[in-house]
mmCIF file with all atom_site columns, C-alpha atoms in Angstrom:
data_model
loop_
_atom_site.group_PDB
_atom_site.id
_atom_site.type_symbol
_atom_site.label_atom_id
_atom_site.label_alt_id
_atom_site.label_comp_id
_atom_site.label_asym_id
_atom_site.label_entity_id
_atom_site.label_seq_id
_atom_site.pdbx_PDB_ins_code
_atom_site.Cartn_x
_atom_site.Cartn_y
_atom_site.Cartn_z
_atom_site.occupancy
_atom_site.B_iso_or_equiv
_atom_site.pdbx_formal_charge
_atom_site.auth_seq_id
_atom_site.auth_comp_id
_atom_site.auth_asym_id
_atom_site.auth_atom_id
_atom_site.pdbx_PDB_model_num
ATOM 1   C CA . SER M 1 1   ? 0.014  -0.009 -0.092 1.00 66.00 ? 1   SER M CA 1
ATOM 2   C CA . ILE M 1 2   ? 0.938  3.705  -0.253 1.00 70.00 ? 2   ILE M CA 1
ATOM 3   C CA . ASN M 1 3   ? 1.821  3.920  3.443  1.00 75.00 ? 3   ASN M CA 1
ATOM 4   C CA . THR M 1 4   ? 4.217  0.949  3.286  1.00 77.00 ? 4   THR M CA 1
ATOM 5   C CA . GLY M 1 5   ? 5.985  2.280  0.198  1.00 74.00 ? 5   GLY M CA 1
ATOM 6   C CA . MET M 1 6   ? 6.323  5.774  1.834  1.00 76.00 ? 6   MET M CA 1
ATOM 7   C CA . ARG M 1 7   ? 7.866  4.084  4.912  1.00 78.00 ? 7   ARG M CA 1
ATOM 8   C CA . THR M 1 8   ? 10.252 2.241  2.682  1.00 83.00 ? 8   THR M CA 1
ATOM 9   C CA . LYS M 1 9   ? 11.286 5.444  0.815  1.00 82.00 ? 9   LYS M CA 1
ATOM 10  C CA . MET M 1 10  ? 11.685 7.354  4.231  1.00 81.00 ? 10  MET M CA 1
ATOM 11  C CA . ALA M 1 11  ? 13.833 4.419  5.634  1.00 83.00 ? 11  ALA M CA 1
ATOM 12  C CA . SER M 1 12  ? 16.000 4.398  2.499  1.00 86.00 ? 12  SER M CA 1
ATOM 13  C CA . ILE M 1 13  ? 16.500 8.322  2.792  1.00 87.00 ? 13  ILE M CA 1
ATOM 14  C CA . GLU M 1 14  ? 17.503 7.948  6.406  1.00 87.00 ? 14  GLU M CA 1
ATOM 15  C CA . ILE M 1 15  ? 19.968 5.196  5.569  1.00 89.00 ? 15  ILE M CA 1
ATOM 16  C CA . ARG M 1 16  ? 21.336 7.430  2.861  1.00 89.00 ? 16  ARG M CA 1
ATOM 17  C CA . LYS M 1 17  ? 21.576 10.183 5.276  1.00 90.00 ? 17  LYS M CA 1
ATOM 18  C CA . SER M 1 18  ? 23.440 8.188  7.715  1.00 91.00 ? 18  SER M CA 1
ATOM 19  C CA . ASP M 1 19  ? 25.760 6.751  5.047  1.00 91.00 ? 19  ASP M CA 1
ATOM 20  C CA . PHE M 1 20  ? 26.406 10.295 3.919  1.00 92.00 ? 20  PHE M CA 1
ATOM 21  C CA . THR M 1 21  ? 27.301 11.476 7.334  1.00 93.00 ? 21  THR M CA 1
ATOM 22  C CA . GLN M 1 22  ? 29.563 8.635  8.029  1.00 95.00 ? 22  GLN M CA 1
ATOM 23  C CA . ILE M 1 23  ? 31.402 9.198  4.582  1.00 95.00 ? 23  ILE M CA 1
ATOM 24  C CA . ARG M 1 24  ? 31.730 12.927 5.410  1.00 95.00 ? 24  ARG M CA 1
ATOM 25  C CA . THR M 1 25  ? 33.170 11.975 8.812  1.00 95.00 ? 25  THR M CA 1
ATOM 26  C CA . LEU M 1 26  ? 35.688 9.597  7.293  1.00 96.00 ? 26  LEU M CA 1
ATOM 27  C CA . VAL M 1 27  ? 36.712 12.157 4.571  1.00 96.00 ? 27  VAL M CA 1
ATOM 28  C CA . GLU M 1 28  ? 37.422 14.758 7.379  1.00 96.00 ? 28  GLU M CA 1
ATOM 29  C CA . LYS M 1 29  ? 39.541 12.125 9.336  1.00 97.00 ? 29  LYS M CA 1
ATOM 30  C CA . TYR M 1 30  ? 41.329 11.298 6.148  1.00 96.00 ? 30  TYR M CA 1
ATOM 31  C CA . LYS M 1 31  ? 42.174 14.844 5.533  1.00 96.00 ? 31  LYS M CA 1
ATOM 32  C CA . THR M 1 32  ? 43.333 15.340 9.078  1.00 96.00 ? 32  THR M CA 1
ATOM 33  C CA . LEU M 1 33  ? 45.549 12.349 8.934  1.00 96.00 ? 33  LEU M CA 1
ATOM 34  C CA . ASN M 1 34  ? 46.942 13.118 5.378  1.00 95.00 ? 34  ASN M CA 1
ATOM 35  C CA . ASN M 1 35  ? 47.818 16.598 6.749  1.00 95.00 ? 35  ASN M CA 1
ATOM 36  C CA . LYS M 1 36  ? 49.745 15.093 9.630  1.00 93.00 ? 36  LYS M CA 1
ATOM 37  C CA . LYS M 1 37  ? 51.446 12.539 7.487  1.00 88.00 ? 37  LYS M CA 1
ATOM 38  C CA . ASN M 1 38  ? 52.603 15.507 5.139  1.00 90.00 ? 38  ASN M CA 1
ATOM 39  C CA . LEU M 1 39  ? 53.788 17.453 7.917  1.00 89.00 ? 39  LEU M CA 1
ATOM 40  C CA . ILE M 1 40  ? 55.912 14.527 9.354  1.00 84.00 ? 40  ILE M CA 1
ATOM 41  C CA . GLU M 1 41  ? 57.228 13.702 5.889  1.00 83.00 ? 41  GLU M CA 1
ATOM 42  C CA . GLU M 1 42  ? 58.258 17.281 5.445  1.00 85.00 ? 42  GLU M CA 1
ATOM 43  C CA . GLN M 1 43  ? 59.982 17.383 8.974  1.00 81.00 ? 43  GLN M CA 1
ATOM 44  C CA . LEU M 1 44  ? 61.734 14.132 7.929  1.00 81.00 ? 44  LEU M CA 1
ATOM 45  C CA . ARG M 1 45  ? 62.953 15.530 4.704  1.00 80.00 ? 45  ARG M CA 1
ATOM 46  C CA . LYS M 1 46  ? 64.410 18.485 6.481  1.00 80.00 ? 46  LYS M CA 1
ATOM 47  C CA . SER M 1 47  ? 66.187 16.252 9.122  1.00 80.00 ? 47  SER M CA 1
ATOM 48  C CA . GLN M 1 48  ? 68.164 14.193 6.747  1.00 83.00 ? 48  GLN M CA 1
ATOM 49  C CA . LEU M 1 49  ? 71.842 13.896 7.438  1.00 85.00 ? 49  LEU M CA 1
ATOM 50  C CA . ASN M 1 50  ? 74.381 11.455 6.045  1.00 84.00 ? 50  ASN M CA 1
ATOM 51  C CA . PHE M 1 51  ? 77.346 10.184 7.905  1.00 86.00 ? 51  PHE M CA 1
ATOM 52  C CA . GLU M 1 52  ? 79.774 12.956 6.913  1.00 88.00 ? 52  GLU M CA 1
ATOM 53  C CA . GLN M 1 53  ? 77.155 15.613 7.778  1.00 88.00 ? 53  GLN M CA 1
ATOM 54  C CA . VAL M 1 54  ? 76.644 14.028 11.312 1.00 89.00 ? 54  VAL M CA 1
ATOM 55  C CA . ALA M 1 55  ? 80.379 13.884 11.774 1.00 89.00 ? 55  ALA M CA 1
ATOM 56  C CA . THR M 1 56  ? 81.013 17.515 10.639 1.00 90.00 ? 56  THR M CA 1
ATOM 57  C CA . THR M 1 57  ? 78.035 18.579 12.946 1.00 89.00 ? 57  THR M CA 1
ATOM 58  C CA . LEU M 1 58  ? 79.456 16.664 15.996 1.00 89.00 ? 58  LEU M CA 1
ATOM 59  C CA . ASP M 1 59  ? 82.984 17.992 15.408 1.00 89.00 ? 59  ASP M CA 1
ATOM 60  C CA . LYS M 1 60  ? 81.620 21.483 15.879 1.00 89.00 ? 60  LYS M CA 1
ATOM 61  C CA . ILE M 1 61  ? 79.525 20.455 18.944 1.00 90.00 ? 61  ILE M CA 1
ATOM 62  C CA . VAL M 1 62  ? 82.371 18.570 20.582 1.00 90.00 ? 62  VAL M CA 1
ATOM 63  C CA . ASN M 1 63  ? 85.035 21.060 19.804 1.00 89.00 ? 63  ASN M CA 1
ATOM 64  C CA . ASP M 1 64  ? 82.811 23.850 21.146 1.00 87.00 ? 64  ASP M CA 1
ATOM 65  C CA . SER M 1 65  ? 82.248 22.008 24.391 1.00 86.00 ? 65  SER M CA 1
ATOM 66  C CA . LEU M 1 66  ? 85.707 20.380 24.894 1.00 86.00 ? 66  LEU M CA 1
ATOM 67  C CA . GLY M 1 67  ? 88.053 22.520 22.923 1.00 84.00 ? 67  GLY M CA 1
ATOM 68  C CA . ASN M 1 68  ? 89.138 19.338 20.929 1.00 83.00 ? 68  ASN M CA 1
ATOM 69  C CA . ASN M 1 69  ? 87.696 16.546 18.773 1.00 80.00 ? 69  ASN M CA 1
ATOM 70  C CA . ASN M 1 70  ? 88.821 13.695 20.960 1.00 84.00 ? 70  ASN M CA 1
ATOM 71  C CA . TYR M 1 71  ? 85.825 11.406 20.351 1.00 90.00 ? 71  TYR M CA 1
ATOM 72  C CA . ASP M 1 72  ? 84.825 8.319  18.415 1.00 91.00 ? 72  ASP M CA 1
ATOM 73  C CA . LEU M 1 73  ? 81.824 8.134  16.189 1.00 91.00 ? 73  LEU M CA 1
ATOM 74  C CA . ARG M 1 74  ? 80.516 4.861  14.751 1.00 91.00 ? 74  ARG M CA 1
ATOM 75  C CA . LYS M 1 75  ? 77.288 3.617  13.071 1.00 90.00 ? 75  LYS M CA 1
ATOM 76  C CA . ILE M 1 76  ? 76.016 0.954  15.546 1.00 90.00 ? 76  ILE M CA 1
ATOM 77  C CA . ARG M 1 77  ? 73.572 -0.831 13.287 1.00 87.00 ? 77  ARG M CA 1
ATOM 78  C CA . GLN M 1 78  ? 71.936 -0.904 9.932  1.00 88.00 ? 78  GLN M CA 1
ATOM 79  C CA . PRO M 1 79  ? 69.345 1.803  9.276  1.00 87.00 ? 79  PRO M CA 1
ATOM 80  C CA . THR M 1 80  ? 65.801 0.851  10.187 1.00 88.00 ? 80  THR M CA 1
ATOM 81  C CA . GLU M 1 81  ? 62.683 2.158  8.215  1.00 87.00 ? 81  GLU M CA 1
ATOM 82  C CA . VAL M 1 82  ? 60.698 5.142  9.241  1.00 81.00 ? 82  VAL M CA 1
ATOM 83  C CA . GLY M 1 83  ? 57.793 5.355  6.946  1.00 74.00 ? 83  GLY M CA 1
ATOM 84  C CA . LEU M 1 84  ? 58.229 4.558  3.164  1.00 74.00 ? 84  LEU M CA 1
ATOM 85  C CA . ASP M 1 85  ? 60.850 7.066  2.291  1.00 83.00 ? 85  ASP M CA 1
ATOM 86  C CA . PHE M 1 86  ? 63.153 7.317  5.295  1.00 87.00 ? 86  PHE M CA 1
ATOM 87  C CA . LYS M 1 87  ? 65.404 5.316  7.575  1.00 88.00 ? 87  LYS M CA 1
ATOM 88  C CA . LYS M 1 88  ? 66.786 6.037  11.089 1.00 89.00 ? 88  LYS M CA 1
ATOM 89  C CA . GLN M 1 89  ? 70.530 5.693  11.177 1.00 90.00 ? 89  GLN M CA 1
ATOM 90  C CA . ASP M 1 90  ? 71.914 4.926  14.736 1.00 92.00 ? 90  ASP M CA 1
ATOM 91  C CA . PHE M 1 91  ? 75.419 6.203  15.841 1.00 93.00 ? 91  PHE M CA 1
ATOM 92  C CA . SER M 1 92  ? 77.436 5.797  18.945 1.00 94.00 ? 92  SER M CA 1
ATOM 93  C CA . LEU M 1 93  ? 79.437 8.800  20.186 1.00 94.00 ? 93  LEU M CA 1
ATOM 94  C CA . THR M 1 94  ? 82.148 7.894  22.579 1.00 94.00 ? 94  THR M CA 1
ATOM 95  C CA . ILE M 1 95  ? 83.999 10.445 24.598 1.00 93.00 ? 95  ILE M CA 1
ATOM 96  C CA . ASN M 1 96  ? 86.594 8.868  26.995 1.00 90.00 ? 96  ASN M CA 1
ATOM 97  C CA . ALA M 1 97  ? 87.516 12.043 29.188 1.00 89.00 ? 97  ALA M CA 1
ATOM 98  C CA . ILE M 1 98  ? 84.634 14.493 29.842 1.00 90.00 ? 98  ILE M CA 1
ATOM 99  C CA . ASN M 1 99  ? 83.576 16.281 32.845 1.00 90.00 ? 99  ASN M CA 1
ATOM 100 C CA . LEU M 1 100 ? 79.986 16.650 33.922 1.00 91.00 ? 100 LEU M CA 1
ATOM 101 C CA . ASP M 1 101 ? 79.542 20.478 32.698 1.00 91.00 ? 101 ASP M CA 1
ATOM 102 C CA . GLN M 1 102 ? 80.938 19.518 29.291 1.00 92.00 ? 102 GLN M CA 1
ATOM 103 C CA . LEU M 1 103 ? 78.721 16.494 28.876 1.00 93.00 ? 103 LEU M CA 1
ATOM 104 C CA . VAL M 1 104 ? 75.586 18.548 29.793 1.00 93.00 ? 104 VAL M CA 1
ATOM 105 C CA . LYS M 1 105 ? 76.741 21.310 27.273 1.00 92.00 ? 105 LYS M CA 1
ATOM 106 C CA . ILE M 1 106 ? 77.123 18.634 24.503 1.00 92.00 ? 106 ILE M CA 1
ATOM 107 C CA . LEU M 1 107 ? 73.758 17.106 25.194 1.00 93.00 ? 107 LEU M CA 1
ATOM 108 C CA . TYR M 1 108 ? 72.077 20.421 25.374 1.00 91.00 ? 108 TYR M CA 1
ATOM 109 C CA . GLN M 1 109 ? 73.572 21.286 21.915 1.00 89.00 ? 109 GLN M CA 1
ATOM 110 C CA . ILE M 1 110 ? 72.647 18.048 20.353 1.00 89.00 ? 110 ILE M CA 1
ATOM 111 C CA . GLU M 1 111 ? 69.100 18.142 21.698 1.00 86.00 ? 111 GLU M CA 1
ATOM 112 C CA . SER M 1 112 ? 68.244 21.947 21.387 1.00 85.00 ? 112 SER M CA 1
ATOM 113 C CA . GLY M 1 113 ? 70.578 22.877 18.541 1.00 75.00 ? 113 GLY M CA 1
ATOM 114 C CA . ASN M 1 114 ? 69.431 23.730 15.002 1.00 78.00 ? 114 ASN M CA 1
ATOM 115 C CA . ASN M 1 115 ? 70.927 20.534 13.798 1.00 75.00 ? 115 ASN M CA 1
ATOM 116 C CA . PRO M 1 116 ? 68.794 17.436 12.913 1.00 83.00 ? 116 PRO M CA 1
ATOM 117 C CA . ILE M 1 117 ? 70.546 15.087 15.175 1.00 88.00 ? 117 ILE M CA 1
ATOM 118 C CA . PHE M 1 118 ? 68.587 13.252 17.903 1.00 89.00 ? 118 PHE M CA 1
ATOM 119 C CA . LEU M 1 119 ? 69.521 11.853 21.371 1.00 91.00 ? 119 LEU M CA 1
ATOM 120 C CA . GLY M 1 120 ? 68.929 8.226  22.110 1.00 90.00 ? 120 GLY M CA 1
ATOM 121 C CA . LYS M 1 121 ? 70.514 6.250  25.001 1.00 94.00 ? 121 LYS M CA 1
ATOM 122 C CA . ILE M 1 122 ? 73.314 7.758  27.173 1.00 95.00 ? 122 ILE M CA 1
ATOM 123 C CA . ASP M 1 123 ? 75.717 5.719  29.308 1.00 95.00 ? 123 ASP M CA 1
ATOM 124 C CA . VAL M 1 124 ? 78.073 7.442  31.688 1.00 94.00 ? 124 VAL M CA 1
ATOM 125 C CA . ALA M 1 125 ? 80.747 5.922  33.888 1.00 92.00 ? 125 ALA M CA 1
ATOM 126 C CA . LYS M 1 126 ? 83.766 7.148  35.974 1.00 90.00 ? 126 LYS M CA 1
ATOM 127 C CA . SER M 1 127 ? 86.733 7.477  33.507 1.00 83.00 ? 127 SER M CA 1
ATOM 128 C CA . ASP M 1 128 ? 89.302 8.841  36.008 1.00 77.00 ? 128 ASP M CA 1
ATOM 129 C CA . PRO M 1 129 ? 88.191 9.301  39.579 1.00 75.00 ? 129 PRO M CA 1
ATOM 130 C CA . ASN M 1 130 ? 91.264 11.241 40.456 1.00 80.00 ? 130 ASN M CA 1
ATOM 131 C CA . GLN M 1 131 ? 90.645 13.866 37.814 1.00 81.00 ? 131 GLN M CA 1
ATOM 132 C CA . GLY M 1 132 ? 86.739 13.700 38.106 1.00 81.00 ? 132 GLY M CA 1
ATOM 133 C CA . THR M 1 133 ? 86.395 12.749 34.365 1.00 88.00 ? 133 THR M CA 1
ATOM 134 C CA . LEU M 1 134 ? 83.594 10.577 32.975 1.00 91.00 ? 134 LEU M CA 1
ATOM 135 C CA . LYS M 1 135 ? 83.428 8.227  29.942 1.00 93.00 ? 135 LYS M CA 1
ATOM 136 C CA . ALA M 1 136 ? 80.248 8.890  27.995 1.00 94.00 ? 136 ALA M CA 1
ATOM 137 C CA . VAL M 1 137 ? 78.661 6.852  25.331 1.00 96.00 ? 137 VAL M CA 1
ATOM 138 C CA . ILE M 1 138 ? 75.918 8.669  23.674 1.00 95.00 ? 138 ILE M CA 1
ATOM 139 C CA . GLU M 1 139 ? 73.627 6.964  21.157 1.00 94.00 ? 139 GLU M CA 1
ATOM 140 C CA . ILE M 1 140 ? 72.359 9.399  18.644 1.00 92.00 ? 140 ILE M CA 1
ATOM 141 C CA . PHE M 1 141 ? 70.405 9.040  15.364 1.00 91.00 ? 141 PHE M CA 1
ATOM 142 C CA . SER M 1 142 ? 69.777 10.897 12.148 1.00 89.00 ? 142 SER M CA 1
ATOM 143 C CA . ILE M 1 143 ? 67.335 10.448 9.373  1.00 87.00 ? 143 ILE M CA 1
ATOM 144 C CA . VAL M 1 144 ? 68.446 9.290  5.815  1.00 83.00 ? 144 VAL M CA 1
ATOM 145 C CA . ASN M 1 145 ? 66.522 8.814  2.706  1.00 81.00 ? 145 ASN M CA 1
ATOM 146 C CA . ALA M 1 146 ? 65.552 5.220  2.104  1.00 77.00 ? 146 ALA M CA 1
ATOM 147 C CA . LYS M 1 147 ? 66.003 5.542  -1.589 1.00 74.00 ? 147 LYS M CA 1
ATOM 148 C CA . ASN M 1 148 ? 69.711 6.383  -1.137 1.00 59.00 ? 148 ASN M CA 1
ATOM 149 C CA . LYS M 1 149 ? 69.329 9.870  -2.495 1.00 49.00 ? 149 LYS M CA 1
ATOM 150 C CA . GLN M 1 150 ? 71.582 12.245 -0.618 1.00 47.00 ? 150 GLN M CA 1
ATOM 151 C CA . PRO M 1 151 ? 69.972 15.276 1.069  1.00 45.00 ? 151 PRO M CA 1
ATOM 152 C CA . SER M 1 152 ? 71.223 18.638 -0.106 1.00 45.00 ? 152 SER M CA 1
ATOM 153 C CA . ALA M 1 153 ? 73.466 20.334 2.452  1.00 42.00 ? 153 ALA M CA 1
#
């Protein structure tokens, strides 16, 4: 009858309205997530440093803090993936004789400086108790392009 047909059409309209609302919500979520993804990718692109660039940056930081470049820098593992286009390269920075003030200055410059080097784990032990020096092993990392393209300096 006419009432049944009308109810069916109304139910169909309500279902379509609900579907449309869900689709609109999903589109907005997609836009938000896509914007976040683009922002992160841009930050990663700007944060790329190869081994030579990391070494040059650390030379300046360590020399400013210690007055010398008496440290050892090594890659400690193969790069690990960060998204589709980037990899995280881990390094170990070893300084055999450093005082606490110098260590704090180096850590501050790495973490707060304008360079895209990031702090990881830090191990500190007494190096020479008579002189009050420490041995510091600082794990740091940088971002590299997964497709082996070198970032522009």
